[in-house]
């Protein structure tokens, strides 16, 4: 027996109501904040992610699915949505549109991670990007949209964590300070962090290893080392968050795992322990568009995992709307009546009623058993007598009462049930 590849799963019919609900709420919130949908290809040139996400990140170093196609092109399955959206922004000349350009996406992403609860190799994100403006009011709006999205889903007890990691002017000095701080204590760093100290010192701050965490707690804080412009930006962001009534915590260890971030970074976490607790995260990436070959263009965005949202909905016992099942089953008695049943079933569907019939030559008893198992509200039975009189036998499956009615009466009755 084949199984779905490790870290992937089938989204079965019983899981679909969660998906539909989350996607509908995502589209609603995107409309409220002025975002338009974009879909990018599921694979891109590998180089886009090397430059965009960053060669020193875990994603690029350990997690991308990369392959060569038959034409010798090096391609990578999309591990995240920001770099592709920025590529599309440049490719389609969106810098000539009124700024900021606001785009959202709902898509599958691929990362070769160690699968565990809430962490998969194929997962789905709702994400959005606001490209072309540096005003901190936009940072607050992007955070507010994420927060209001979770509120609209009914997810409560969330924490908003923010930090500012500076820009290309103030970050180098901060990184030097960080390196000096850690250099005196390298024996207490885990194996990975010893490498990070050289390659990507910012990531020392969010290592989950206990002794690294202890060191990180007293490490220099990026938000205390900002240049005047970044400090002003961070201060205004905090003011706007207060205006929006969004309670936040500042955590100097929040640095996020992608290289493109500048200034604001943020995450939203539910009140549960564990490495996979982050439900969504984002931040500003003022250098990314330029890195990809465009003019300097400030931008920021956010993404949240659909699977993690569904897990939170279930954990909080929040019900989601289910799609109604079929309303009516059409059964027949005898071969002539079968043709009339096929016709009636088709007529019902054309009139907007969800109708089922049994394939194969089945006895009436077997058809009724099948009708019962599908959970329909009504079953219609057509026999030779009904064909002659232009009527049907209507059985109410909840009361088991049966009556003879005309086809017109049937439609009126079903119309009432459909409302
Ligand atoms: P990220 O933090 O890598 O950011 O992913 C965002 C969200 O995607 C996570 O908070 C989580 O809910 C979900 N997620 C990530 N990896 C997995 C996984 N392996 N399995 C299940 N869910 C996962 C980004 O991707 C950035 N592009 C966000 C962004 C947009 N920043 C600016 N704009």
Coordinates of C-alpha atoms and ligand atoms in Angstrom, one line a residue:
X1 CA 0.0 0.0 0.0
X2 CA 1.3 3.5 -0.9
X3 CA 1.1 6.2 1.7
X4 CA 1.3 10.0 1.3
X5 CA 5.0 11.1 1.6
X6 CA 6.2 11.8 5.1
X7 CA 5.2 15.2 6.4
X8 CA 2.3 15.5 3.9
X9 CA -1.4 14.6 4.4
X10 CA -4.6 14.2 2.5
X11 CA -7.2 16.8 3.3
X12 CA -10.2 14.5 3.7
X13 CA -13.8 15.6 3.3
X14 CA -14.3 15.9 7.1
X15 CA -11.4 18.4 7.3
X16 CA -12.7 20.6 4.4
X17 CA -15.2 22.6 6.5
X18 CA -12.2 24.0 8.5
X19 CA -10.3 24.9 5.4
X20 CA -13.3 26.5 3.8
X21 CA -14.1 28.5 6.9
X22 CA -10.5 29.7 7.4
X23 CA -10.2 30.6 3.7
X24 CA -13.5 32.5 3.7
X25 CA -12.5 34.5 6.8
X26 CA -9.1 35.2 5.2
X27 CA -10.6 36.5 2.0
X28 CA -13.1 38.6 4.1
X29 CA -10.3 40.2 6.2
X30 CA -8.2 40.8 3.1
X31 CA -11.1 42.7 1.4
X32 CA -11.6 44.8 4.6
X33 CA -7.9 45.9 4.6
X34 CA -7.7 46.4 0.8
X35 CA -5.7 43.4 -0.3
X36 CA -6.1 41.7 -3.7
X37 CA -5.3 38.1 -4.3
X38 CA -2.2 36.9 -6.1
X39 CA -1.2 33.3 -7.0
X40 CA 2.4 32.6 -7.8
X41 CA 3.8 29.3 -9.3
X42 CA 4.5 26.4 -7.0
X43 CA 8.1 26.4 -8.1
X44 CA 10.6 29.2 -8.8
X45 CA 14.2 29.6 -9.8
X46 CA 16.3 28.4 -6.9
X47 CA 18.3 31.6 -7.0
X48 CA 15.1 33.6 -6.0
X49 CA 15.1 31.9 -2.6
X50 CA 18.9 32.0 -2.2
X51 CA 18.9 35.7 -2.6
X52 CA 15.4 36.4 -1.1
X53 CA 15.2 34.2 1.9
X54 CA 19.0 34.1 2.5
X55 CA 21.7 31.5 2.0
X56 CA 22.5 31.3 5.7
X57 CA 18.9 30.5 6.8
X58 CA 17.8 27.0 7.9
X59 CA 15.2 27.2 5.1
X60 CA 17.8 27.5 2.4
X61 CA 20.5 25.4 4.0
X62 CA 18.4 22.4 5.1
X63 CA 14.8 22.6 4.0
X64 CA 14.3 23.6 0.4
X65 CA 13.1 21.0 -2.1
X66 CA 15.4 21.7 -5.1
X67 CA 15.5 19.8 -8.4
X68 CA 16.8 20.2 -11.9
X69 CA 14.2 20.0 -14.7
X70 CA 14.8 18.3 -18.0
X71 CA 16.0 21.6 -19.4
X72 CA 18.7 21.8 -16.8
X73 CA 17.0 24.7 -14.9
X74 CA 17.5 24.7 -11.1
X75 CA 14.1 25.0 -9.5
X76 CA 12.8 25.0 -5.9
X77 CA 9.4 24.2 -4.6
X78 CA 8.1 27.4 -2.9
X79 CA 9.1 27.3 0.8
X80 CA 7.3 30.6 1.6
X81 CA 5.4 33.3 -0.2
X82 CA 7.2 36.6 0.3
X83 CA 10.1 36.3 -2.2
X84 CA 7.8 35.1 -5.0
X85 CA 5.3 38.0 -4.4
X86 CA 8.2 40.4 -4.5
X87 CA 9.5 38.8 -7.8
X88 CA 6.0 39.2 -9.2
X89 CA 5.8 42.8 -8.0
X90 CA 9.0 43.6 -10.0
X91 CA 8.2 41.4 -13.0
X92 CA 4.8 43.0 -13.6
X93 CA 5.9 46.6 -13.0
X94 CA 3.8 47.1 -9.9
X95 CA 6.1 49.8 -8.7
X96 CA 4.2 52.0 -11.2
X97 CA 0.9 51.4 -9.4
X98 CA -0.2 53.6 -6.5
X99 CA 1.8 52.4 -3.4
X100 CA 1.6 50.5 -1.2
X101 CA 0.5 47.5 -3.4
X102 CA -1.4 45.1 -1.1
X103 CA -1.4 41.5 -2.1
X104 CA -2.6 38.3 -0.4
X105 CA -2.2 34.6 -1.1
X106 CA -3.4 31.2 0.1
X107 CA -1.0 28.6 -1.0
X108 CA 0.9 25.4 -0.3
X109 CA 4.5 25.6 0.8
X110 CA 7.2 23.0 1.0
X111 CA 10.0 22.7 3.6
X112 CA 12.0 19.6 4.3
X113 CA 11.5 19.8 8.1
X114 CA 11.4 17.1 10.8
X115 CA 7.6 16.4 10.8
X116 CA 5.8 16.7 14.1
X117 CA 2.5 18.0 15.4
X118 CA 2.0 21.4 13.7
X119 CA 5.1 21.1 11.5
X120 CA 4.8 19.5 8.1
X121 CA 6.7 19.2 4.8
X122 CA 3.7 20.4 2.9
X123 CA 1.7 23.0 4.6
X124 CA -0.6 25.9 3.7
X125 CA -0.3 29.6 4.4
X126 CA -2.5 32.6 4.3
X127 CA -0.1 35.5 3.8
X128 CA -0.2 39.1 2.7
X129 CA 2.3 41.7 1.7
X130 CA 2.1 45.5 1.6
X131 CA 4.8 46.8 -0.7
X132 CA 6.0 50.4 -1.2
X133 CA 5.6 52.3 2.0
X134 CA 7.7 52.7 5.2
X135 CA 5.2 54.4 7.4
X136 CA 5.0 52.6 10.8
X137 CA 1.2 53.1 10.6
X138 CA 1.3 50.3 7.9
X139 CA 3.2 48.1 10.3
X140 CA 0.5 48.6 12.9
X141 CA -2.2 47.9 10.2
X142 CA -0.5 44.7 9.1
X143 CA -0.4 43.5 12.7
X144 CA -3.9 44.6 13.4
X145 CA -5.2 42.7 10.3
X146 CA -3.5 39.5 11.6
X147 CA -5.0 40.0 15.0
X148 CA -8.5 40.8 13.7
X149 CA -8.3 37.7 11.4
X150 CA -7.8 35.5 14.5
X151 CA -10.6 37.3 16.3
X152 CA -13.0 36.8 13.4
X153 CA -12.3 33.1 13.6
X154 CA -13.0 33.1 17.4
X155 CA -9.5 32.2 18.4
X156 CA -8.7 33.8 21.7
X157 CA -5.9 34.0 24.3
X158 CA -3.3 35.2 21.9
X159 CA -0.1 37.0 22.5
X160 CA 1.4 39.5 20.2
X161 CA 5.2 39.7 20.4
X162 CA 7.2 42.4 18.7
X163 CA 10.8 43.5 18.3
X164 CA 12.8 45.8 16.0
X165 CA 16.0 44.4 14.6
X166 CA 17.2 47.7 12.9
X167 CA 18.3 48.4 9.4
X168 CA 21.5 48.1 7.3
X169 CA 22.9 51.2 9.1
X170 CA 22.5 50.2 12.8
X171 CA 22.4 46.4 12.5
X172 CA 26.2 45.9 11.8
X173 CA 27.2 47.6 15.1
X174 CA 24.6 45.6 17.0
X175 CA 25.8 42.3 15.5
X176 CA 29.4 43.2 16.6
X177 CA 28.1 43.8 20.1
X178 CA 26.3 40.5 20.0
X179 CA 29.4 38.6 18.8
X180 CA 31.5 40.2 21.5
X181 CA 28.9 39.2 24.1
X182 CA 28.8 35.6 23.0
X183 CA 32.5 35.2 22.3
X184 CA 33.3 35.2 26.0
X185 CA 31.0 32.2 26.5
X186 CA 31.3 30.0 23.5
X187 CA 31.7 26.8 25.6
X188 CA 28.1 27.2 26.7
X189 CA 26.8 27.4 23.1
X190 CA 25.3 24.4 21.3
X191 CA 27.0 23.0 18.2
X192 CA 24.7 24.9 15.8
X193 CA 25.1 28.2 17.6
X194 CA 28.9 28.0 17.4
X195 CA 28.4 28.1 13.6
X196 CA 25.7 30.8 13.8
X197 CA 28.1 33.0 15.8
X198 CA 30.1 33.3 12.6
X199 CA 27.4 33.0 9.9
X200 CA 24.2 34.5 11.3
X201 CA 24.7 35.8 14.9
X202 CA 21.1 37.1 15.1
X203 CA 19.8 33.6 15.2
X204 CA 21.7 32.9 18.4
X205 CA 18.9 34.7 20.1
X206 CA 16.1 32.3 19.2
X207 CA 17.9 29.0 19.7
X208 CA 15.7 26.6 21.8
X209 CA 18.6 24.9 23.6
X210 CA 18.5 25.6 27.3
X211 CA 22.0 26.9 27.8
X212 CA 21.8 29.1 24.7
X213 CA 18.5 30.5 26.0
X214 CA 20.1 31.4 29.3
X215 CA 22.8 33.3 27.5
X216 CA 20.3 35.0 25.2
X217 CA 18.3 36.3 28.1
X218 CA 21.0 38.8 29.0
X219 CA 22.3 39.4 25.5
X220 CA 22.4 43.0 24.1
X221 CA 18.9 44.0 22.9
X222 CA 18.6 45.1 19.3
X223 CA 15.8 47.6 20.2
X224 CA 18.3 49.4 22.5
X225 CA 20.9 49.7 19.7
X226 CA 18.7 51.3 17.0
X227 CA 19.8 54.3 14.9
X228 CA 17.6 57.4 15.4
X229 CA 15.4 56.6 12.4
X230 CA 14.7 53.0 13.4
X231 CA 14.2 54.1 17.1
X232 CA 11.6 56.6 15.9
X233 CA 9.9 54.0 13.7
X234 CA 9.7 51.5 16.5
X235 CA 8.4 54.2 18.9
X236 CA 5.6 55.2 16.5
X237 CA 4.7 51.6 15.9
X238 CA 4.2 51.1 19.6
X239 CA 2.0 54.2 19.8
X240 CA -0.2 53.0 16.9
X241 CA -0.5 49.6 18.5
X242 CA -1.7 51.3 21.7
X243 CA -4.2 53.4 19.6
X244 CA -5.5 50.1 18.1
X245 CA -5.8 48.6 21.5
X246 CA -3.5 45.7 20.7
X247 CA -1.7 44.5 23.7
X248 CA 1.9 43.6 22.9
X249 CA 5.1 42.3 24.6
X250 CA 8.5 43.2 23.4
X251 CA 10.9 40.3 23.2
X252 CA 14.5 41.0 22.2
X253 CA 15.0 37.3 21.3
X254 CA 12.4 37.5 18.6
X255 CA 14.4 37.7 15.4
X256 CA 12.5 35.4 13.0
X257 CA 14.1 32.8 10.7
X258 CA 14.4 34.6 7.4
X259 CA 17.2 36.9 6.4
X260 CA 15.2 39.6 4.7
X261 CA 13.7 41.2 7.8
X262 CA 14.5 44.8 8.8
X263 CA 13.1 46.9 11.7
X264 CA 9.7 45.5 12.8
X265 CA 9.4 41.7 13.4
X266 CA 6.4 40.2 15.1
X267 CA 4.7 36.9 15.9
X268 CA 1.4 35.8 17.3
X269 CA 1.3 32.9 19.7
X270 CA -1.5 31.1 21.4
X271 CA -1.2 30.4 25.2
X272 CA 0.3 27.0 24.9
X273 CA 3.8 25.6 25.5
X274 CA 5.9 24.2 22.7
X275 CA 8.1 25.1 19.8
X276 CA 5.3 24.9 17.3
X277 CA 3.1 27.3 19.2
X278 CA 3.6 30.3 16.8
X279 CA 0.5 30.6 14.7
X280 CA 1.7 33.4 12.5
X281 CA 4.6 35.8 12.0
X282 CA 5.9 38.5 9.8
X283 CA 7.7 41.8 9.6
X284 CA 9.3 44.5 7.5
X285 CA 11.7 43.7 4.7
X286 CA 12.8 47.1 3.4
X287 CA 15.8 45.7 1.5
X288 CA 14.3 42.7 -0.3
X289 CA 13.0 44.3 -3.4
X290 CA 16.4 45.9 -4.0
X291 CA 18.1 42.6 -3.3
X292 CA 16.0 41.1 -6.1
X293 CA 17.0 43.8 -8.6
X294 CA 14.5 46.6 -8.0
X295 CA 14.7 50.2 -6.7
X296 CA 14.9 50.5 -2.8
X297 CA 11.3 49.8 -1.8
X298 CA 10.1 49.4 1.8
X299 CA 7.6 46.6 2.4
X300 CA 6.2 44.3 5.0
X301 CA 3.9 41.3 5.5
X302 CA 2.7 38.4 7.5
X303 CA 1.8 34.7 7.0
X304 CA 0.0 32.2 9.1
X305 CA -0.3 28.4 8.8
X306 CA -3.7 27.1 7.9
X307 CA -3.0 23.7 9.7
X308 CA -2.0 25.5 12.9
X309 CA -5.2 27.7 12.7
X310 CA -7.3 24.5 12.3
X311 CA -5.6 22.9 15.2
X312 CA -6.3 26.0 17.4
X313 CA -10.0 26.0 16.3
X314 CA -10.2 22.3 17.4
X315 CA -8.3 22.8 20.6
X316 CA -10.7 25.6 21.6
X317 CA -13.7 23.5 20.5
X318 CA -14.8 26.1 18.1
X319 CA -17.4 24.8 15.6
X320 CA -17.2 25.7 12.0
X321 CA -20.1 25.9 9.5
X322 CA -20.6 22.6 7.6
X323 CA -21.8 22.4 4.0
X324 CA -25.3 20.9 4.0
X325 CA -25.5 17.4 2.5
X326 CA -27.9 16.3 -0.2
X327 CA -31.5 17.0 0.4
X328 CA -33.3 14.3 -1.5
X329 CA -32.8 10.8 -2.8
X330 CA -34.7 9.6 -5.9
X331 CA -35.6 5.9 -5.9
X332 CA -37.5 3.9 -8.5
X333 CA -39.5 0.7 -8.9
X334 CA -39.1 -1.0 -12.2
X335 CA -37.1 -0.2 -15.4
X336 CA -39.5 2.3 -16.9
X337 CA -39.6 4.2 -13.7
X338 CA -35.8 4.3 -13.6
X339 CA -35.7 6.6 -16.7
X340 CA -38.3 8.9 -15.0
X341 CA -36.1 8.8 -11.9
X342 CA -33.0 9.8 -13.9
X343 CA -35.0 12.7 -15.4
X344 CA -36.4 13.9 -12.1
X345 CA -33.0 13.8 -10.4
X346 CA -31.6 15.9 -13.2
X347 CA -34.5 18.4 -13.1
X348 CA -34.1 18.7 -9.3
X349 CA -30.4 19.5 -9.6
X350 CA -31.1 22.1 -12.4
X351 CA -33.6 23.7 -10.0
X352 CA -30.8 24.0 -7.3
X353 CA -31.7 21.0 -5.1
X354 CA -29.0 18.6 -4.1
X355 CA -30.3 15.2 -5.2
X356 CA -28.9 11.7 -5.2
X357 CA -29.8 8.4 -6.9
X358 CA -28.5 4.9 -6.7
X359 CA -26.3 3.6 -9.6
X360 CA -26.7 -0.1 -10.6
X361 CA -29.9 -2.1 -10.7
X362 CA -31.0 -2.2 -7.1
X363 CA -34.1 -3.4 -5.4
X364 CA -36.3 -0.7 -3.9
X365 CA -35.4 -2.0 -0.4
X366 CA -31.7 -1.6 -1.2
X367 CA -32.3 1.9 -2.6
X368 CA -34.1 2.9 0.6
X369 CA -31.3 1.5 2.7
X370 CA -28.8 3.6 0.7
X371 CA -31.1 6.7 1.0
X372 CA -31.1 6.2 4.8
X373 CA -27.3 6.0 5.0
X374 CA -26.8 9.2 3.1
X375 CA -28.7 11.3 5.7
X376 CA -31.1 12.9 3.2
X377 CA -34.2 14.7 4.5
X378 CA -36.5 13.2 1.8
X379 CA -36.8 10.2 -0.5
X380 CA -38.9 10.3 -3.6
X381 CA -40.1 7.0 -5.0
X382 CA -41.4 6.6 -8.5
X383 CA -43.2 3.5 -9.8
X384 CA -45.4 2.8 -12.8
X385 CA -48.5 4.2 -11.1
X386 CA -46.7 7.5 -10.3
X387 CA -45.6 7.8 -14.0
X388 CA -49.2 7.4 -15.1
X389 CA -50.5 10.1 -12.7
X390 CA -47.5 12.4 -12.9
X391 CA -47.0 12.2 -9.2
X392 CA -44.3 10.9 -6.8
X393 CA -44.3 9.2 -3.4
X394 CA -42.6 11.4 -1.0
X395 CA -41.1 9.9 2.2
X396 CA -40.0 12.2 5.0
X397 CA -37.0 10.4 6.4
X398 CA -37.3 12.0 9.9
X399 CA -40.9 11.0 10.5
X400 CA -41.1 8.0 8.0
X401 CA -44.4 9.5 6.7
X402 CA -45.2 8.9 3.1
X403 CA -47.6 10.8 0.8
X404 CA -48.4 11.0 -2.9
X405 CA -47.8 14.5 -4.3
X406 CA -47.4 16.2 -7.7
X407 CA -44.0 17.2 -9.1
X408 CA -45.0 20.8 -8.6
X409 CA -45.8 20.3 -4.9
X410 CA -42.5 18.5 -4.6
X411 CA -40.6 21.6 -5.8
X412 CA -42.5 23.9 -3.5
X413 CA -41.8 21.7 -0.5
X414 CA -38.1 21.3 -1.3
X415 CA -37.9 25.1 -1.9
X416 CA -39.0 25.6 1.7
X417 CA -36.5 23.0 3.0
X418 CA -33.7 24.7 1.1
X419 CA -34.2 28.0 2.8
Ligands
LIG1 P1 7.3 31.7 8.7 O1 7.4 32.2 10.1 O2 8.3 30.9 8.2 O3 7.2 33.1 7.9 O4 5.9 31.0 8.5 C1 4.7 31.7 8.8 C2 3.7 30.7 9.4 O5 3.6 29.5 8.6 C3 4.2 30.1 10.8 O6 3.9 30.9 11.8 C4 3.4 28.8 10.8 O7 2.0 29.1 11.2 C5 3.3 28.4 9.4 N1 4.4 27.4 9.1 C6 5.7 27.6 8.8 N2 6.3 26.4 8.7 C7 5.4 25.4 8.8 C8 5.5 24.0 8.8 N3 6.6 23.4 8.5 N4 4.4 23.3 9.0 C9 3.2 23.9 9.3 N5 3.1 25.3 9.4 C10 4.2 26.0 9.1 C11 7.1 33.1 6.6 O8 6.9 32.2 5.8 C12 7.2 34.6 6.0 N6 7.1 34.5 4.5 C13 6.1 35.4 6.6 C14 6.1 36.8 6.1 C15 5.3 37.3 5.1 N7 7.0 37.7 6.4 C16 6.7 38.8 5.7 N8 5.7 38.6 4.9

